[in-house]
Amino acid sequence: MIDVNDTIDLNFPVRFVENGEKREGSFSELITRPTVVSVYMRNNTSSCDKQAKQLQVVAKELDTAGFGIIALSKDTPGSHLKYASKHELSFPLVSDPEHAFAKATQSLVEKKMYGKTFLGPTRSAYLIEPGGKVLGVVEKVDSAAHAEQLRELVGS
């Protein structure tokens, strides 16, 4: 996993949902100020729903303090559009089915489910500034207490 003060390459293409619209662009375009990138596994699952709701709890507070929020999973933009509407999420949801962000942060790990082995991203969060410098890392997100983890991450 990438460390604090390392710089990651944010110039990879993504599709995302922002303000109720599906869009495409470079991931770097989404990082216009210090931004928390919270990685979760899948929309409409218990732990991921808790994590997303915790992001929304702290979204306005972080915005006021000068920080952005991005949630990222492998779900499609269509799924993200429904998910954002269902949970009234105010931040971008990025679709990353190829795990480009996990590769950039060196957080792609082997997982096992139902007897099958596959590679997937860790449930983690990163504080990244424009240009890709990593300012902080939450290596293991606690879905139910993610808002508090993010407050500690940004120092508020």
Tab-separated table of N, CA and C in Angstrom:
chain	number	residue	atom	x	y	z
A	1	MET	N	0.849	-1.184	0.000
A	1	MET	CA	0.000	0.000	0.000
A	1	MET	C	0.889	1.240	0.000
A	2	ILE	N	0.429	2.240	-0.682
A	2	ILE	CA	1.142	3.507	-0.809
A	2	ILE	C	1.247	4.175	0.572
A	3	ASP	N	2.287	4.961	0.781
A	3	ASP	CA	2.511	5.624	2.066
A	3	ASP	C	2.251	7.123	1.972
A	4	VAL	N	2.073	7.726	3.130
A	4	VAL	CA	1.935	9.180	3.221
A	4	VAL	C	3.185	9.817	2.609
A	5	ASN	N	2.968	10.900	1.881
A	5	ASN	CA	3.982	11.677	1.171
A	5	ASN	C	4.410	11.067	-0.157
A	6	ASP	N	3.941	9.860	-0.484
A	6	ASP	CA	4.177	9.319	-1.820
A	6	ASP	C	3.251	10.048	-2.794
A	7	THR	N	3.598	10.009	-4.062
A	7	THR	CA	2.766	10.615	-5.092
A	7	THR	C	2.272	9.524	-6.024
A	8	ILE	N	0.979	9.566	-6.321
A	8	ILE	CA	0.400	8.568	-7.225
A	8	ILE	C	-0.006	9.241	-8.536
A	9	ASP	N	-0.011	8.453	-9.584
A	9	ASP	CA	-0.427	8.935	-10.893
A	9	ASP	C	-1.950	8.892	-10.952
A	10	LEU	N	-2.571	10.049	-11.059
A	10	LEU	CA	-4.028	10.153	-11.099
A	10	LEU	C	-4.566	10.262	-12.519
A	11	ASN	N	-3.711	10.169	-13.496
A	11	ASN	CA	-4.115	10.358	-14.883
A	11	ASN	C	-4.554	9.039	-15.522
A	12	PHE	N	-5.710	8.551	-15.086
A	12	PHE	CA	-6.311	7.387	-15.720
A	12	PHE	C	-7.786	7.698	-15.950
A	13	PRO	N	-8.347	7.137	-17.013
A	13	PRO	CA	-9.739	7.465	-17.341
A	13	PRO	C	-10.719	6.785	-16.390
A	14	VAL	N	-11.777	7.518	-16.062
A	14	VAL	CA	-12.839	6.972	-15.222
A	14	VAL	C	-14.195	7.450	-15.726
A	15	ARG	N	-15.191	6.701	-15.352
A	15	ARG	CA	-16.572	7.134	-15.529
A	15	ARG	C	-17.107	7.362	-14.125
A	16	PHE	N	-17.945	8.375	-13.965
A	16	PHE	CA	-18.409	8.708	-12.627
A	16	PHE	C	-19.775	9.381	-12.682
A	17	VAL	N	-20.379	9.468	-11.526
A	17	VAL	CA	-21.656	10.153	-11.358
A	17	VAL	C	-21.416	11.326	-10.431
A	18	GLU	N	-21.873	12.496	-10.883
A	18	GLU	CA	-21.727	13.709	-10.081
A	18	GLU	C	-22.932	14.599	-10.344
A	19	ASN	N	-23.551	15.070	-9.270
A	19	ASN	CA	-24.727	15.941	-9.386
A	19	ASN	C	-25.823	15.343	-10.262
A	20	GLY	N	-26.049	14.045	-10.117
A	20	GLY	CA	-27.126	13.377	-10.842
A	20	GLY	C	-26.857	13.124	-12.314
A	21	GLU	N	-25.612	13.270	-12.755
A	21	GLU	CA	-25.265	13.061	-14.161
A	21	GLU	C	-24.100	12.080	-14.293
A	22	LYS	N	-24.166	11.248	-15.339
A	22	LYS	CA	-23.055	10.369	-15.674
A	22	LYS	C	-22.044	11.165	-16.487
A	23	ARG	N	-20.768	11.009	-16.137
A	23	ARG	CA	-19.711	11.741	-16.833
A	23	ARG	C	-18.500	10.842	-17.031
A	24	GLU	N	-17.581	11.300	-17.857
A	24	GLU	CA	-16.311	10.616	-18.083
A	24	GLU	C	-15.196	11.642	-18.034
A	25	GLY	N	-14.014	11.190	-17.652
A	25	GLY	CA	-12.860	12.079	-17.629
A	25	GLY	C	-11.678	11.390	-16.989
A	26	SER	N	-10.677	12.167	-16.679
A	26	SER	CA	-9.506	11.662	-15.980
A	26	SER	C	-9.760	11.774	-14.475
A	27	PHE	N	-9.291	10.796	-13.735
A	27	PHE	CA	-9.460	10.840	-12.283
A	27	PHE	C	-8.848	12.122	-11.723
A	28	SER	N	-7.753	12.562	-12.307
A	28	SER	CA	-7.074	13.771	-11.816
A	28	SER	C	-7.983	15.002	-11.870
A	29	GLU	N	-8.937	15.036	-12.788
A	29	GLU	CA	-9.863	16.168	-12.899
A	29	GLU	C	-10.783	16.283	-11.685
A	30	LEU	N	-10.971	15.192	-10.981
A	30	LEU	CA	-11.846	15.186	-9.803
A	30	LEU	C	-11.142	15.680	-8.541
A	31	ILE	N	-9.815	15.715	-8.585
A	31	ILE	CA	-9.036	16.117	-7.415
A	31	ILE	C	-8.636	17.579	-7.599
A	32	THR	N	-9.535	18.485	-7.259
A	32	THR	CA	-9.293	19.916	-7.443
A	32	THR	C	-8.861	20.605	-6.144
A	33	ARG	N	-8.894	19.876	-5.061
A	33	ARG	CA	-8.475	20.361	-3.742
A	33	ARG	C	-8.146	19.114	-2.935
A	34	PRO	N	-7.604	19.218	-1.736
A	34	PRO	CA	-7.373	17.997	-0.960
A	34	PRO	C	-8.686	17.206	-0.872
A	35	THR	N	-8.608	15.927	-1.218
A	35	THR	CA	-9.821	15.117	-1.366
A	35	THR	C	-9.651	13.757	-0.714
A	36	VAL	N	-10.687	13.327	-0.001
A	36	VAL	CA	-10.753	11.986	0.549
A	36	VAL	C	-11.316	11.074	-0.531
A	37	VAL	N	-10.593	10.006	-0.829
A	37	VAL	CA	-11.077	8.975	-1.742
A	37	VAL	C	-11.355	7.741	-0.890
A	38	SER	N	-12.633	7.395	-0.771
A	38	SER	CA	-13.049	6.270	0.060
A	38	SER	C	-13.419	5.106	-0.855
A	39	VAL	N	-12.702	4.004	-0.718
A	39	VAL	CA	-12.889	2.832	-1.563
A	39	VAL	C	-13.821	1.856	-0.859
A	40	TYR	N	-14.868	1.447	-1.568
A	40	TYR	CA	-15.782	0.437	-1.046
A	40	TYR	C	-15.988	-0.631	-2.111
A	41	MET	N	-16.637	-1.721	-1.749
A	41	MET	CA	-16.689	-2.866	-2.647
A	41	MET	C	-17.845	-2.835	-3.637
A	42	ARG	N	-19.061	-2.587	-3.142
A	42	ARG	CA	-20.222	-2.754	-4.019
A	42	ARG	C	-21.429	-1.999	-3.475
A	43	ASN	N	-22.153	-1.355	-4.364
A	43	ASN	CA	-23.391	-0.683	-3.987
A	43	ASN	C	-24.400	-1.683	-3.440
A	44	ASN	N	-25.251	-1.200	-2.549
A	44	ASN	CA	-26.375	-1.974	-2.029
A	44	ASN	C	-25.963	-3.234	-1.279
A	45	THR	N	-24.886	-3.124	-0.510
A	45	THR	CA	-24.504	-4.179	0.425
A	45	THR	C	-24.400	-3.530	1.805
A	46	SER	N	-24.627	-4.286	2.816
A	46	SER	CA	-24.761	-3.753	4.167
A	46	SER	C	-23.594	-2.860	4.599
A	47	SER	N	-22.388	-3.377	4.564
A	47	SER	CA	-21.230	-2.599	5.024
A	47	SER	C	-20.971	-1.399	4.135
A	48	CYS	N	-21.140	-1.570	2.837
A	48	CYS	CA	-20.889	-0.459	1.907
A	48	CYS	C	-21.940	0.634	2.063
A	49	ASP	N	-23.179	0.246	2.334
A	49	ASP	CA	-24.225	1.234	2.592
A	49	ASP	C	-23.889	2.043	3.843
A	50	LYS	N	-23.411	1.383	4.885
A	50	LYS	CA	-23.008	2.092	6.105
A	50	LYS	C	-21.876	3.067	5.810
A	51	GLN	N	-20.909	2.625	5.018
A	51	GLN	CA	-19.770	3.469	4.680
A	51	GLN	C	-20.233	4.706	3.911
A	52	ALA	N	-21.099	4.508	2.921
A	52	ALA	CA	-21.604	5.642	2.127
A	52	ALA	C	-22.392	6.620	2.994
A	53	LYS	N	-23.202	6.099	3.890
A	53	LYS	CA	-23.975	6.976	4.779
A	53	LYS	C	-23.057	7.764	5.707
A	54	GLN	N	-21.972	7.139	6.145
A	54	GLN	CA	-20.997	7.843	6.986
A	54	GLN	C	-20.298	8.947	6.194
A	55	LEU	N	-20.041	8.701	4.912
A	55	LEU	CA	-19.463	9.746	4.066
A	55	LEU	C	-20.408	10.938	3.975
A	56	GLN	N	-21.698	10.651	3.812
A	56	GLN	CA	-22.669	11.741	3.703
A	56	GLN	C	-22.782	12.515	5.015
A	57	VAL	N	-22.647	11.820	6.148
A	57	VAL	CA	-22.698	12.478	7.459
A	57	VAL	C	-21.632	13.567	7.561
A	58	VAL	N	-20.455	13.309	7.010
A	58	VAL	CA	-19.314	14.219	7.176
A	58	VAL	C	-19.079	15.095	5.932
A	59	ALA	N	-19.840	14.912	4.885
A	59	ALA	CA	-19.595	15.604	3.608
A	59	ALA	C	-19.605	17.121	3.736
A	60	LYS	N	-20.629	17.679	4.337
A	60	LYS	CA	-20.729	19.141	4.445
A	60	LYS	C	-19.621	19.704	5.335
A	61	GLU	N	-19.351	19.019	6.421
A	61	GLU	CA	-18.293	19.441	7.348
A	61	GLU	C	-16.929	19.483	6.641
A	62	LEU	N	-16.633	18.450	5.863
A	62	LEU	CA	-15.355	18.418	5.148
A	62	LEU	C	-15.313	19.484	4.058
A	63	ASP	N	-16.431	19.667	3.374
A	63	ASP	CA	-16.497	20.694	2.327
A	63	ASP	C	-16.206	22.071	2.918
A	64	THR	N	-16.827	22.370	4.042
A	64	THR	CA	-16.613	23.655	4.712
A	64	THR	C	-15.151	23.830	5.125
A	65	ALA	N	-14.502	22.724	5.489
A	65	ALA	CA	-13.097	22.767	5.897
A	65	ALA	C	-12.138	22.758	4.693
A	66	GLY	N	-12.685	22.670	3.468
A	66	GLY	CA	-11.844	22.736	2.275
A	66	GLY	C	-11.463	21.412	1.651
A	67	PHE	N	-12.160	20.350	2.048
A	67	PHE	CA	-11.848	19.022	1.529
A	67	PHE	C	-12.984	18.486	0.667
A	68	GLY	N	-12.626	17.740	-0.375
A	68	GLY	CA	-13.607	17.052	-1.194
A	68	GLY	C	-13.738	15.606	-0.757
A	69	ILE	N	-14.772	14.936	-1.260
A	69	ILE	CA	-14.989	13.509	-1.020
A	69	ILE	C	-15.311	12.854	-2.352
A	70	ILE	N	-14.735	11.687	-2.563
A	70	ILE	CA	-15.057	10.823	-3.688
A	70	ILE	C	-15.225	9.421	-3.132
A	71	ALA	N	-16.280	8.727	-3.544
A	71	ALA	CA	-16.442	7.311	-3.216
A	71	ALA	C	-16.163	6.530	-4.492
A	72	LEU	N	-15.507	5.403	-4.369
A	72	LEU	CA	-15.063	4.649	-5.538
A	72	LEU	C	-15.337	3.167	-5.350
A	73	SER	N	-15.931	2.544	-6.364
A	73	SER	CA	-16.132	1.094	-6.384
A	73	SER	C	-16.111	0.632	-7.831
A	74	LYS	N	-16.281	-0.668	-8.034
A	74	LYS	CA	-16.286	-1.215	-9.393
A	74	LYS	C	-17.664	-1.135	-10.051
A	75	ASP	N	-18.661	-0.637	-9.341
A	75	ASP	CA	-20.014	-0.560	-9.888
A	75	ASP	C	-20.075	0.347	-11.113
A	76	THR	N	-21.058	0.115	-11.953
A	76	THR	CA	-21.235	0.899	-13.174
A	76	THR	C	-21.784	2.288	-12.853
A	77	PRO	N	-21.604	3.243	-13.762
A	77	PRO	CA	-22.209	4.559	-13.548
A	77	PRO	C	-23.731	4.487	-13.400
A	78	GLY	N	-24.388	3.587	-14.116
A	78	GLY	CA	-25.836	3.434	-13.966
A	78	GLY	C	-26.214	3.009	-12.557
A	79	SER	N	-25.467	2.072	-12.014
A	79	SER	CA	-25.696	1.637	-10.634
A	79	SER	C	-25.413	2.775	-9.665
A	80	HIS	N	-24.336	3.514	-9.908
A	80	HIS	CA	-23.992	4.656	-9.052
A	80	HIS	C	-25.078	5.732	-9.082
A	81	LEU	N	-25.652	5.961	-10.240
A	81	LEU	CA	-26.698	6.973	-10.369
A	81	LEU	C	-27.886	6.628	-9.471
A	82	LYS	N	-28.325	5.382	-9.511
A	82	LYS	CA	-29.432	4.927	-8.658
A	82	LYS	C	-29.040	4.964	-7.182
A	83	TYR	N	-27.812	4.542	-6.895
A	83	TYR	CA	-27.321	4.492	-5.518
A	83	TYR	C	-27.241	5.892	-4.909
A	84	ALA	N	-26.700	6.842	-5.674
A	84	ALA	CA	-26.593	8.224	-5.184
A	84	ALA	C	-27.969	8.807	-4.905
A	85	SER	N	-28.919	8.521	-5.774
A	85	SER	CA	-30.281	9.016	-5.585
A	85	SER	C	-30.934	8.367	-4.363
A	86	LYS	N	-30.792	7.073	-4.253
A	86	LYS	CA	-31.394	6.319	-3.146
A	86	LYS	C	-30.897	6.813	-1.782
A	87	HIS	N	-29.597	7.097	-1.687
A	87	HIS	CA	-29.006	7.483	-0.400
A	87	HIS	C	-28.750	8.989	-0.288
A	88	GLU	N	-29.219	9.751	-1.294
A	88	GLU	CA	-29.059	11.210	-1.302
A	88	GLU	C	-27.601	11.613	-1.070
A	89	LEU	N	-26.706	11.042	-1.877
A	89	LEU	CA	-25.277	11.303	-1.750
A	89	LEU	C	-24.897	12.547	-2.533
A	90	SER	N	-24.093	13.399	-1.919
A	90	SER	CA	-23.764	14.697	-2.503
A	90	SER	C	-22.361	14.759	-3.107
A	91	PHE	N	-21.684	13.656	-3.204
A	91	PHE	CA	-20.310	13.625	-3.683
A	91	PHE	C	-20.209	12.690	-4.885
A	92	PRO	N	-19.145	12.817	-5.683
A	92	PRO	CA	-18.996	11.946	-6.858
A	92	PRO	C	-18.808	10.479	-6.477
A	93	LEU	N	-19.392	9.613	-7.289
A	93	LEU	CA	-19.189	8.167	-7.183
A	93	LEU	C	-18.464	7.733	-8.444
A	94	VAL	N	-17.287	7.164	-8.277
A	94	VAL	CA	-16.444	6.777	-9.402
A	94	VAL	C	-16.573	5.281	-9.664
A	95	SER	N	-16.704	4.935	-10.943
A	95	SER	CA	-16.728	3.552	-11.397
A	95	SER	C	-15.312	3.150	-11.785
A	96	ASP	N	-14.786	2.120	-11.148
A	96	ASP	CA	-13.416	1.680	-11.414
A	96	ASP	C	-13.359	0.160	-11.536
A	97	PRO	N	-13.986	-0.399	-12.593
A	97	PRO	CA	-14.032	-1.857	-12.732
A	97	PRO	C	-12.673	-2.499	-13.010
A	98	GLU	N	-11.731	-1.717	-13.520
A	98	GLU	CA	-10.390	-2.247	-13.826
A	98	GLU	C	-9.420	-2.058	-12.659
A	99	HIS	N	-9.905	-1.487	-11.567
A	99	HIS	CA	-9.106	-1.271	-10.352
A	99	HIS	C	-7.884	-0.386	-10.596
A	100	ALA	N	-8.026	0.615	-11.449
A	100	ALA	CA	-6.910	1.528	-11.742
A	100	ALA	C	-6.455	2.266	-10.482
A	101	PHE	N	-7.412	2.688	-9.647
A	101	PHE	CA	-7.033	3.396	-8.420
A	101	PHE	C	-6.305	2.467	-7.463
A	102	ALA	N	-6.792	1.248	-7.305
A	102	ALA	CA	-6.127	0.282	-6.417
A	102	ALA	C	-4.715	-0.031	-6.907
A	103	LYS	N	-4.545	-0.106	-8.214
A	103	LYS	CA	-3.202	-0.334	-8.760
A	103	LYS	C	-2.309	0.866	-8.477
A	104	ALA	N	-2.835	2.074	-8.639
A	104	ALA	CA	-2.057	3.284	-8.392
A	104	ALA	C	-1.643	3.408	-6.931
A	105	THR	N	-2.485	2.929	-6.019
A	105	THR	CA	-2.192	3.022	-4.585
A	105	THR	C	-1.587	1.729	-4.025
A	106	GLN	N	-1.320	0.790	-4.915
A	106	GLN	CA	-0.740	-0.505	-4.514
A	106	GLN	C	-1.587	-1.195	-3.449
A	107	SER	N	-2.909	-1.129	-3.637
A	107	SER	CA	-3.818	-1.709	-2.643
A	107	SER	C	-4.701	-2.809	-3.233
A	108	LEU	N	-4.243	-3.422	-4.304
A	108	LEU	CA	-4.946	-4.560	-4.894
A	108	LEU	C	-4.441	-5.814	-4.194
A	109	VAL	N	-5.351	-6.564	-3.580
A	109	VAL	CA	-4.959	-7.734	-2.791
A	109	VAL	C	-5.760	-8.959	-3.216
A	110	GLU	N	-5.237	-10.111	-2.882
A	110	GLU	CA	-5.938	-11.364	-3.163
A	110	GLU	C	-7.062	-11.552	-2.149
A	111	LYS	N	-8.236	-11.906	-2.660
A	111	LYS	CA	-9.394	-12.147	-1.802
A	111	LYS	C	-9.994	-13.498	-2.142
A	112	LYS	N	-10.768	-14.033	-1.206
A	112	LYS	CA	-11.451	-15.310	-1.437
A	112	LYS	C	-12.911	-15.170	-1.067
A	113	MET	N	-13.770	-15.696	-1.936
A	113	MET	CA	-15.197	-15.681	-1.667
A	113	MET	C	-15.827	-16.887	-2.359
A	114	TYR	N	-16.606	-17.632	-1.618
A	114	TYR	CA	-17.298	-18.803	-2.152
A	114	TYR	C	-16.327	-19.764	-2.826
A	115	GLY	N	-15.138	-19.913	-2.259
A	115	GLY	CA	-14.151	-20.836	-2.783
A	115	GLY	C	-13.368	-20.335	-3.984
A	116	LYS	N	-13.643	-19.116	-4.423
A	116	LYS	CA	-12.921	-18.555	-5.562
A	116	LYS	C	-11.935	-17.496	-5.078
A	117	THR	N	-10.803	-17.432	-5.739
A	117	THR	CA	-9.776	-16.444	-5.432
A	117	THR	C	-9.769	-15.394	-6.535
A	118	PHE	N	-9.673	-14.136	-6.144
A	118	PHE	CA	-9.659	-13.042	-7.108
A	118	PHE	C	-8.904	-11.863	-6.502
A	119	LEU	N	-8.564	-10.900	-7.353
A	119	LEU	CA	-7.919	-9.684	-6.881
A	119	LEU	C	-8.958	-8.589	-6.718
A	120	GLY	N	-8.857	-7.837	-5.634
A	120	GLY	CA	-9.767	-6.732	-5.378
A	120	GLY	C	-9.092	-5.684	-4.523
A	121	PRO	N	-9.671	-4.496	-4.481
A	121	PRO	CA	-9.083	-3.417	-3.681
A	121	PRO	C	-9.379	-3.600	-2.193
A	122	THR	N	-8.529	-3.019	-1.373
A	122	THR	CA	-8.807	-3.000	0.058
A	122	THR	C	-9.863	-1.936	0.349
A	123	ARG	N	-10.630	-2.124	1.405
A	123	ARG	CA	-11.581	-1.104	1.864
A	123	ARG	C	-10.758	-0.091	2.657
A	124	SER	N	-10.379	0.983	1.975
A	124	SER	CA	-9.475	1.955	2.567
A	124	SER	C	-9.870	3.360	2.128
A	125	ALA	N	-9.210	4.350	2.702
A	125	ALA	CA	-9.475	5.746	2.335
A	125	ALA	C	-8.143	6.485	2.279
A	126	TYR	N	-8.092	7.461	1.378
A	126	TYR	CA	-6.870	8.215	1.134
A	126	TYR	C	-7.195	9.696	1.102
A	127	LEU	N	-6.329	10.503	1.653
A	127	LEU	CA	-6.426	11.949	1.517
A	127	LEU	C	-5.354	12.346	0.511
A	128	ILE	N	-5.806	12.871	-0.628
A	128	ILE	CA	-4.904	13.147	-1.753
A	128	ILE	C	-5.066	14.602	-2.167
A	129	GLU	N	-3.949	15.252	-2.467
A	129	GLU	CA	-4.019	16.623	-2.948
A	129	GLU	C	-3.881	16.636	-4.474
A	130	PRO	N	-4.285	17.743	-5.108
A	130	PRO	CA	-4.077	17.840	-6.553
A	130	PRO	C	-2.601	17.581	-6.870
A	131	GLY	N	-2.351	16.843	-7.919
A	131	GLY	CA	-0.980	16.450	-8.241
A	131	GLY	C	-0.660	15.048	-7.762
A	132	GLY	N	-1.512	14.496	-6.874
A	132	GLY	CA	-1.372	13.099	-6.472
A	132	GLY	C	-0.616	12.814	-5.197
A	133	LYS	N	-0.164	13.842	-4.473
A	133	LYS	CA	0.547	13.573	-3.215
A	133	LYS	C	-0.436	13.043	-2.178
A	134	VAL	N	-0.053	11.945	-1.528
A	134	VAL	CA	-0.883	11.314	-0.498
A	134	VAL	C	-0.588	11.985	0.840
A	135	LEU	N	-1.614	12.593	1.413
A	135	LEU	CA	-1.476	13.304	2.688
A	135	LEU	C	-1.835	12.440	3.888
A	136	GLY	N	-2.617	11.374	3.655
A	136	GLY	CA	-3.021	10.500	4.745
A	136	GLY	C	-3.695	9.255	4.217
A	137	VAL	N	-3.692	8.187	5.034
A	137	VAL	CA	-4.273	6.905	4.634
A	137	VAL	C	-5.016	6.296	5.818
A	138	VAL	N	-6.214	5.779	5.557
A	138	VAL	CA	-6.924	4.909	6.493
A	138	VAL	C	-6.844	3.520	5.865
A	139	GLU	N	-5.994	2.675	6.410
A	139	GLU	CA	-5.758	1.366	5.791
A	139	GLU	C	-6.937	0.427	5.909
A	140	LYS	N	-7.706	0.561	6.972
A	140	LYS	CA	-8.859	-0.325	7.155
A	140	LYS	C	-10.051	0.522	7.582
A	141	VAL	N	-10.978	0.707	6.656
A	141	VAL	CA	-12.170	1.495	6.940
A	141	VAL	C	-13.095	0.711	7.869
A	142	ASP	N	-13.578	1.385	8.895
A	142	ASP	CA	-14.634	0.869	9.768
A	142	ASP	C	-15.930	1.473	9.244
A	143	SER	N	-16.730	0.665	8.567
A	143	SER	CA	-17.925	1.173	7.883
A	143	SER	C	-18.837	1.970	8.796
A	144	ALA	N	-19.014	1.519	10.012
A	144	ALA	CA	-19.947	2.174	10.928
A	144	ALA	C	-19.362	3.429	11.576
A	145	ALA	N	-18.041	3.581	11.544
A	145	ALA	CA	-17.393	4.734	12.185
A	145	ALA	C	-16.519	5.510	11.199
A	146	HIS	N	-16.861	5.431	9.930
A	146	HIS	CA	-16.016	6.041	8.894
A	146	HIS	C	-15.983	7.570	9.014
A	147	ALA	N	-17.068	8.189	9.407
A	147	ALA	CA	-17.074	9.649	9.567
A	147	ALA	C	-16.005	10.081	10.570
A	148	GLU	N	-15.925	9.393	11.678
A	148	GLU	CA	-14.921	9.729	12.690
A	148	GLU	C	-13.511	9.475	12.156
A	149	GLN	N	-13.323	8.385	11.416
A	149	GLN	CA	-12.017	8.115	10.813
A	149	GLN	C	-11.599	9.263	9.888
A	150	LEU	N	-12.564	9.785	9.126
A	150	LEU	CA	-12.249	10.867	8.193
A	150	LEU	C	-11.961	12.168	8.925
A	151	ARG	N	-12.668	12.425	10.006
A	151	ARG	CA	-12.365	13.621	10.800
A	151	ARG	C	-10.919	13.554	11.315
A	152	GLU	N	-10.518	12.384	11.780
A	152	GLU	CA	-9.132	12.212	12.249
A	152	GLU	C	-8.151	12.350	11.083
A	153	LEU	N	-8.506	11.816	9.929
A	153	LEU	CA	-7.637	11.857	8.761
A	153	LEU	C	-7.337	13.283	8.331
A	154	VAL	N	-8.352	14.140	8.349
A	154	VAL	CA	-8.162	15.532	7.899
A	154	VAL	C	-7.780	16.465	9.048
A	155	GLY	N	-7.790	15.944	10.264
A	155	GLY	CA	-7.362	16.744	11.413
A	155	GLY	C	-8.390	17.732	11.914
A	156	SER	N	-9.697	17.397	11.722
A	156	SER	CA	-10.715	18.329	12.238
A	156	SER	C	-11.435	17.762	13.440
